[in-house]
CSV table of C-alpha atoms in Angstrom, one decimal:
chain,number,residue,atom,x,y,z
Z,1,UNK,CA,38.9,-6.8,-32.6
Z,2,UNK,CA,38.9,-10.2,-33.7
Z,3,UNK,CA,37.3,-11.7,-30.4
Z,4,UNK,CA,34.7,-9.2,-31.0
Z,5,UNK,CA,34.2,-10.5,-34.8
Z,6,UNK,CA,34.3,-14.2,-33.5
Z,7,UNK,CA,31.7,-13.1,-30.7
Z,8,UNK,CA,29.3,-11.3,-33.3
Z,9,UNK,CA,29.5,-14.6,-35.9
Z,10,UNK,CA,29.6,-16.9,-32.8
Z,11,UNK,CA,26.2,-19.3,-33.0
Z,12,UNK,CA,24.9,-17.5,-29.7
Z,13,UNK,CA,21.9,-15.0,-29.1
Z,14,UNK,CA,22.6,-11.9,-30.5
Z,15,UNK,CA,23.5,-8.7,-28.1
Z,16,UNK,CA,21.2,-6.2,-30.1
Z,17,UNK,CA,20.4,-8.4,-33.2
Z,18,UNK,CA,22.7,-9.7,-35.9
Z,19,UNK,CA,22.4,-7.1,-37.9
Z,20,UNK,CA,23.6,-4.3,-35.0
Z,21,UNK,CA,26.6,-7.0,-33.8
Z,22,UNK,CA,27.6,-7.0,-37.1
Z,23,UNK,CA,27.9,-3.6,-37.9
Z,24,UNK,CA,29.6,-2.9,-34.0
Z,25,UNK,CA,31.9,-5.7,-34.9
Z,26,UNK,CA,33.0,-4.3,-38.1
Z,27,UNK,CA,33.2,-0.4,-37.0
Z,28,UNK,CA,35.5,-1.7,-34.1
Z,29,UNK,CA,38.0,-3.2,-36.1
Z,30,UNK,CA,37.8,-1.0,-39.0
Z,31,UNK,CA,37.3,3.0,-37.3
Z,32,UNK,CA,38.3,2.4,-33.8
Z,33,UNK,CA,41.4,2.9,-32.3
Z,34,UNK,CA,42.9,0.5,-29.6
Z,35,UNK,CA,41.9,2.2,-26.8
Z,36,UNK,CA,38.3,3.0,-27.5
Z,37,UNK,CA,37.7,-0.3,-28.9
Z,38,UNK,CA,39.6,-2.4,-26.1
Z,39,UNK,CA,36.9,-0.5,-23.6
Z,40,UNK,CA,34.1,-1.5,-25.7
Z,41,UNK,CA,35.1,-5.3,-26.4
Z,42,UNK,CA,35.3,-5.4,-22.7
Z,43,UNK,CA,31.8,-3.7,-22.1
Z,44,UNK,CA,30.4,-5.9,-24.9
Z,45,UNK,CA,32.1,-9.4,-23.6
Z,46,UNK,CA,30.6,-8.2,-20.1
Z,47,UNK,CA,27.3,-8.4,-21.6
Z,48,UNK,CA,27.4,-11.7,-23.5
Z,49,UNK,CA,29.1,-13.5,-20.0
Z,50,UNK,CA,26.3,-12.3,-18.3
Z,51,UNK,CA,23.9,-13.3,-20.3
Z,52,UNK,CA,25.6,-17.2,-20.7
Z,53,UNK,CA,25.9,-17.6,-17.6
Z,54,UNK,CA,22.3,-16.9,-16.2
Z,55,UNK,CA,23.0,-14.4,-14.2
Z,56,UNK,CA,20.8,-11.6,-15.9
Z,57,UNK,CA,17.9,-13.5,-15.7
Z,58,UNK,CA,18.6,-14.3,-11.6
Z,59,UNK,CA,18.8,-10.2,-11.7
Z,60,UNK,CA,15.6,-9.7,-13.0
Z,61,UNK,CA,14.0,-12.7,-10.9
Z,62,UNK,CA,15.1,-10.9,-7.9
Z,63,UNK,CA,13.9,-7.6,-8.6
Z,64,UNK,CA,10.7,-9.0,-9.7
Z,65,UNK,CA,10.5,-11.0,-6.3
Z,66,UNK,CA,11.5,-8.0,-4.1
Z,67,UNK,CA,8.9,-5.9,-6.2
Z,68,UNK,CA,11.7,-2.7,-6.7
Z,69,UNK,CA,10.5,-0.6,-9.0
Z,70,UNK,CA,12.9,2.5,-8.6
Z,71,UNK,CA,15.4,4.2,-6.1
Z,72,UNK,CA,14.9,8.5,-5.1
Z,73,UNK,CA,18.1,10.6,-4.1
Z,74,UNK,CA,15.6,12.0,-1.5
Z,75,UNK,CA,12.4,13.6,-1.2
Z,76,UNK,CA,13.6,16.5,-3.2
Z,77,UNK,CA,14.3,14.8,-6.1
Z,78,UNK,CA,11.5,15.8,-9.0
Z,79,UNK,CA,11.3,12.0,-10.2
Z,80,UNK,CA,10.1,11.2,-6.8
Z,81,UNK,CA,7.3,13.9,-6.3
Z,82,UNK,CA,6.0,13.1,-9.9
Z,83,UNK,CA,5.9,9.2,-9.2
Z,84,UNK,CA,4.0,10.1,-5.7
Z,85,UNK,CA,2.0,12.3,-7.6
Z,86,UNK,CA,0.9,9.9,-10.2
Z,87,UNK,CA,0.4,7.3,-7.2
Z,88,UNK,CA,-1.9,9.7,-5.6
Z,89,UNK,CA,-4.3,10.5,-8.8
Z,90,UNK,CA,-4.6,6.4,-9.1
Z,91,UNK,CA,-5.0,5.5,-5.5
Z,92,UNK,CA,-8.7,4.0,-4.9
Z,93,UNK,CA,-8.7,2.1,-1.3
Z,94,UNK,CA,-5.6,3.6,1.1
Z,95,UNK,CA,-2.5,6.3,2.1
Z,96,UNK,CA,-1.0,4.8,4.9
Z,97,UNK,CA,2.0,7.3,6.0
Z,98,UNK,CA,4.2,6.1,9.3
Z,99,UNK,CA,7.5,8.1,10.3
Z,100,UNK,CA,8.6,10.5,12.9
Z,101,UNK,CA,7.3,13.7,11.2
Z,102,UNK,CA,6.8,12.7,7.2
Z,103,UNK,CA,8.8,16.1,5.9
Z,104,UNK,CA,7.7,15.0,2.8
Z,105,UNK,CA,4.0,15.7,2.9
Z,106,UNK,CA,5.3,19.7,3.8
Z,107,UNK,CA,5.1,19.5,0.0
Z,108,UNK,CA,1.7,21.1,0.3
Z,109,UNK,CA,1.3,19.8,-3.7
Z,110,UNK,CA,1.3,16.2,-2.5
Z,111,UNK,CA,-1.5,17.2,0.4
Z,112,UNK,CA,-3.5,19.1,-1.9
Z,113,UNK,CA,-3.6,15.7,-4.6
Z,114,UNK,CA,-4.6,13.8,-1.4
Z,115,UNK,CA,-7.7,16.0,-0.1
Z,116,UNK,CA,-8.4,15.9,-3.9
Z,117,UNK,CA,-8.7,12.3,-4.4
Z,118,UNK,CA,-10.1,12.4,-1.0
Z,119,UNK,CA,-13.3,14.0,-2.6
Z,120,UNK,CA,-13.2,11.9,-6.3
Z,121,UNK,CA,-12.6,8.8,-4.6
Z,122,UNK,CA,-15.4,7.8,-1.5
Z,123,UNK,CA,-13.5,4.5,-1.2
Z,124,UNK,CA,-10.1,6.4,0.1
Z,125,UNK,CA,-9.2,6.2,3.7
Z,126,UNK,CA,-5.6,8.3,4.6
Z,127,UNK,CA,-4.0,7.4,7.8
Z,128,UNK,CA,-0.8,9.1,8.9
Z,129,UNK,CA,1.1,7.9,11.7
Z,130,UNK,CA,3.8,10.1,13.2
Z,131,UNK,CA,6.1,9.7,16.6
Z,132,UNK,CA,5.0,11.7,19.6
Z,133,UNK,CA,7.4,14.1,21.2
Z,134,UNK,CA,6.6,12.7,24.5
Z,135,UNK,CA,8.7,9.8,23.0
Z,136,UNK,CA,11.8,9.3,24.7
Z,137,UNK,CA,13.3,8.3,21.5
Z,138,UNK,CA,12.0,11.0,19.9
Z,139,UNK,CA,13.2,13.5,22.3
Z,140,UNK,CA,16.5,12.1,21.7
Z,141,UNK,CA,16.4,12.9,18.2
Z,142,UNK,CA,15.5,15.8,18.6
Z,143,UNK,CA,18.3,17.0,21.0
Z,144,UNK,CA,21.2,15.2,19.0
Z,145,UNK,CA,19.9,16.9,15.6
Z,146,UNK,CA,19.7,20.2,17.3
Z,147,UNK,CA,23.6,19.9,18.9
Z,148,UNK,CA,24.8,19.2,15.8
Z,149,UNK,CA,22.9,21.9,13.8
Z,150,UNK,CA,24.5,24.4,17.1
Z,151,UNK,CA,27.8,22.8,16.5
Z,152,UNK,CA,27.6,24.1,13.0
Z,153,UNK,CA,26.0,27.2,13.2
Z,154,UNK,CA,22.5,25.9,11.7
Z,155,UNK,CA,19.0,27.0,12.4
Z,156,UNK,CA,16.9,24.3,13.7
Z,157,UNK,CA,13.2,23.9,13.9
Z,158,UNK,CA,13.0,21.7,17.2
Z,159,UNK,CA,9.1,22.5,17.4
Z,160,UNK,CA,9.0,20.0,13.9
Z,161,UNK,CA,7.2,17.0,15.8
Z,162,UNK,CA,4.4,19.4,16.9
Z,163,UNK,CA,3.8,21.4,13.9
Z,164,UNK,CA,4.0,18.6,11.3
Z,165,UNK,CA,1.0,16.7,12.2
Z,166,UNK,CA,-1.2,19.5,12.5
Z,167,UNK,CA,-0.3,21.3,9.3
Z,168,UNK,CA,-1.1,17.8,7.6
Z,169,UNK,CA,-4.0,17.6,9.6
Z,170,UNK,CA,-4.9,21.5,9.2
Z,171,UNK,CA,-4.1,21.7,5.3
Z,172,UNK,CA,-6.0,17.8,4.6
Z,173,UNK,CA,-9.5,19.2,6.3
Z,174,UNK,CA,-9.5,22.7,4.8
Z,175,UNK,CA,-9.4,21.0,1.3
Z,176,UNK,CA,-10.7,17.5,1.2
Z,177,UNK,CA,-14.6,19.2,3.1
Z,178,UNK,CA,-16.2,18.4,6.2
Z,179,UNK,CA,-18.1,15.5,4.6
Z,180,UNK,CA,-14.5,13.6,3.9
Z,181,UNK,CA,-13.4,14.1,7.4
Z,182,UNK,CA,-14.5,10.6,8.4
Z,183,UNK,CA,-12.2,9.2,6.2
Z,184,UNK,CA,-8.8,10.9,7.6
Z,185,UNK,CA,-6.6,10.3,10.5
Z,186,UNK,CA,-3.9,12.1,11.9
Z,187,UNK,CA,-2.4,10.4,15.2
Z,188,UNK,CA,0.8,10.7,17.4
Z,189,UNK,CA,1.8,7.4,18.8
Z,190,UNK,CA,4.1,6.0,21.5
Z,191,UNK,CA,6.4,4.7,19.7
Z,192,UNK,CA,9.8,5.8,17.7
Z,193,UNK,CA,9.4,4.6,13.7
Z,194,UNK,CA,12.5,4.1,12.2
Z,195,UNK,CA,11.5,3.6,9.0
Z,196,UNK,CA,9.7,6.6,6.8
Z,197,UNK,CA,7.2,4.6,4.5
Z,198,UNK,CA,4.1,6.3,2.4
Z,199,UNK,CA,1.8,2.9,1.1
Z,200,UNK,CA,0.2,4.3,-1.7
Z,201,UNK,CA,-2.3,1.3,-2.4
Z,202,UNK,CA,0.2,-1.3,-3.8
Z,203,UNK,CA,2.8,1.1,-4.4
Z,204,UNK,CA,5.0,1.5,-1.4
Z,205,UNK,CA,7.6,4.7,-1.3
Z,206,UNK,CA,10.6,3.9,1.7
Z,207,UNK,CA,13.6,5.8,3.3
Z,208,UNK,CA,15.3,5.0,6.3
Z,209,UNK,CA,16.3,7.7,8.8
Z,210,UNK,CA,19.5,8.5,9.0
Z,211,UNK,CA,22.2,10.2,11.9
Z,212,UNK,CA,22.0,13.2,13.6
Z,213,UNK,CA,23.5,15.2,10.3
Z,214,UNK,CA,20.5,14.1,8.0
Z,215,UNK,CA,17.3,15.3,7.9
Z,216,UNK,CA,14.6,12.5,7.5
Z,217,UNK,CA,13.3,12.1,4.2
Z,218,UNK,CA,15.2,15.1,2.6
Z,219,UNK,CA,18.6,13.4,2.6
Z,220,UNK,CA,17.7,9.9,2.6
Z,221,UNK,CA,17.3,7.6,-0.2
Z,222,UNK,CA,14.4,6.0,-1.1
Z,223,UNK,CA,12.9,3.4,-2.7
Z,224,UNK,CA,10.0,2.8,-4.2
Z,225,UNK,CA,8.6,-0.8,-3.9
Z,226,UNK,CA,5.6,-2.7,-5.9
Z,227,UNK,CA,3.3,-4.3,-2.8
Z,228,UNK,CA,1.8,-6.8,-4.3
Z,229,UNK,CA,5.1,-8.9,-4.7
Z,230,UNK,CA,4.1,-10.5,-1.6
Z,231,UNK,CA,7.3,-12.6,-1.7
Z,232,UNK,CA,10.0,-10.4,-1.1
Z,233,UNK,CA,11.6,-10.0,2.1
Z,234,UNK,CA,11.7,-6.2,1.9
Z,235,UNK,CA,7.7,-6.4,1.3
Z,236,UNK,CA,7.5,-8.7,3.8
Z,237,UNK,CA,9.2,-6.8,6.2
Z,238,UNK,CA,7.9,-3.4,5.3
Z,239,UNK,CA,3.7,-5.0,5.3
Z,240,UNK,CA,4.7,-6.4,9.5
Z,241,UNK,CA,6.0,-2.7,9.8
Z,242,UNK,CA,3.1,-0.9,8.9
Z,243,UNK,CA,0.7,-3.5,10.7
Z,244,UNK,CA,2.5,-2.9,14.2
Z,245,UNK,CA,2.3,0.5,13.6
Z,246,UNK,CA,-1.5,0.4,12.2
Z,247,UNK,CA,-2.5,-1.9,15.3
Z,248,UNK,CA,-0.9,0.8,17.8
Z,249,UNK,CA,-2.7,3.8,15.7
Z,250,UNK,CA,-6.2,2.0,16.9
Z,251,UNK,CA,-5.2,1.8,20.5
Z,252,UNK,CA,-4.7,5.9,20.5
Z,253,UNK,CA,-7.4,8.3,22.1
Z,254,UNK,CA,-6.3,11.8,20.9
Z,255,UNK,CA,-5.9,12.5,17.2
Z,256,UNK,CA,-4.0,15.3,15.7
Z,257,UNK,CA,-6.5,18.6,15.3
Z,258,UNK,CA,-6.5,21.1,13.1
Z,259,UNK,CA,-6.3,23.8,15.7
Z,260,UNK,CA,-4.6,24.4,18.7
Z,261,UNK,CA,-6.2,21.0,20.5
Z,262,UNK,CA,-3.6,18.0,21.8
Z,263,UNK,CA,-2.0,15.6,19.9
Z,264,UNK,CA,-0.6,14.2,22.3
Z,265,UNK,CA,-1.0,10.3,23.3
Z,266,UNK,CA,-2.7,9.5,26.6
């Protein structure tokens, strides 16, 4: 209690204010028994170190640099759909999607906000660029996530790499028009993306995939990135990621259609 009174009186920036340091101070020593008030110095002390020793502001500095703005449980988490959502009503130039299927845009509330800022905004171009099943590496997945779904007595879609692009495609023409159909692009390409990212203008939403026993963006953490922190090596990694992908996407013949048409890769 008495470091804590020292601490409070101590000529050193003030944890809430004066006032509020004084008042903690005093109801520790004065209310409080040992226990509860041993756990508090220490969170209290925690604080001030930090904040002497530089530390907090290196923290910030390297969230700022890195441009990370928030972390998802998965693509079923509410706080994620709403902040995709939101990025969607204010998105003016692109949505660039790469990843083997994208699971997430089966949220057919996060397709419809597309095709409608499809038709509000003429300056929008959406490009979605998923993994072929004539991928080896793809096939691969596929096989190892159906064994284990077997080995547990799971249903499994294995059909998902097929039927995910041209529901995106199917459910993005009915709704954005026929005069906004310039301005979408479904493709399959040859390679296997490991990473699941939806670039949103400058907001960039990311989830790796993970093992056999996770399914894509459903069970994966994400995180949700600020893009124009050109600096940060996540950025900076994630910006050479989409460009591979984006360069590869121009090189394909066959797009995804709505119907029952190929969309496969020649």
């Amino acid at each position: 209690m008495q470091v804590v009174q020292q601490t409070h009186l101590a000529p050193n920036p003030p944890l809430f204010n004066r006032a509020v340091d004084a008042v903690v101070g005093t109801v520790l020593t004065a209310a409080l028994g040992t226990i509860f008030g041993t756990a508090l110095v220490g969170i209290l002390l925690d604080e001030y170190q930090r904040r002497f020793s530089g530390k907090l502001s290196e923290y910030d500095q390297f969230l700022q640099r890195e441009g990370i703005l928030a972390t998802y449980e998965s693509s079923q988490e509410p706080r994620i759909v709403a902040a995709l959502e939101n990025a969607i009503a204010d998105a003016r130039t692109e949505i660039t999607g790469v990843g083997l299927g994208l699971s997430v845009l089966m949220n057919r509330i996060l397709l419809m906000r597309i095709a409608e800022r499809l038709t509000s905004e003429r300056s929008l171009v959406v490009n979605v660029i998923l993994g072929s099943p004539q991928n080896r590496g793809v096939m691969n997945r596929i096989t190892e996530e159906r064994e284990w779904h077997e080995s547990q007595g799971l249903a499994y879609d294995s059909t998902w790499p097929e039927h995910f692009p041209k529901e995106i495609k199917t459910i993005l023409s009915l709704h954005a028009g026929a005069k906004n159909q310039d301005r979408v692009r479904v493709v399959q390409i040859k390679s296997y993306p490991t990473v699941g990212v939806l670039k949103i203008d400058n907001r960039t939403f990311v989830f790796l995939y993970g093992s056999p026993n996770m399914r894509g963006g459903s069970q994966s953490v994400w995180l949700e990135l600020d893009a124009s922190q050109k600096e940060g090596h996540i950025n900076t990694f994630i910006q050479r990621y989409l460009e591979f992908f984006a360069n590869e996407a121009d090189n394909v013949r066959d797009v995804v259609t709505s119907g029952e048409g190929s969309g496969s890769v020649q």
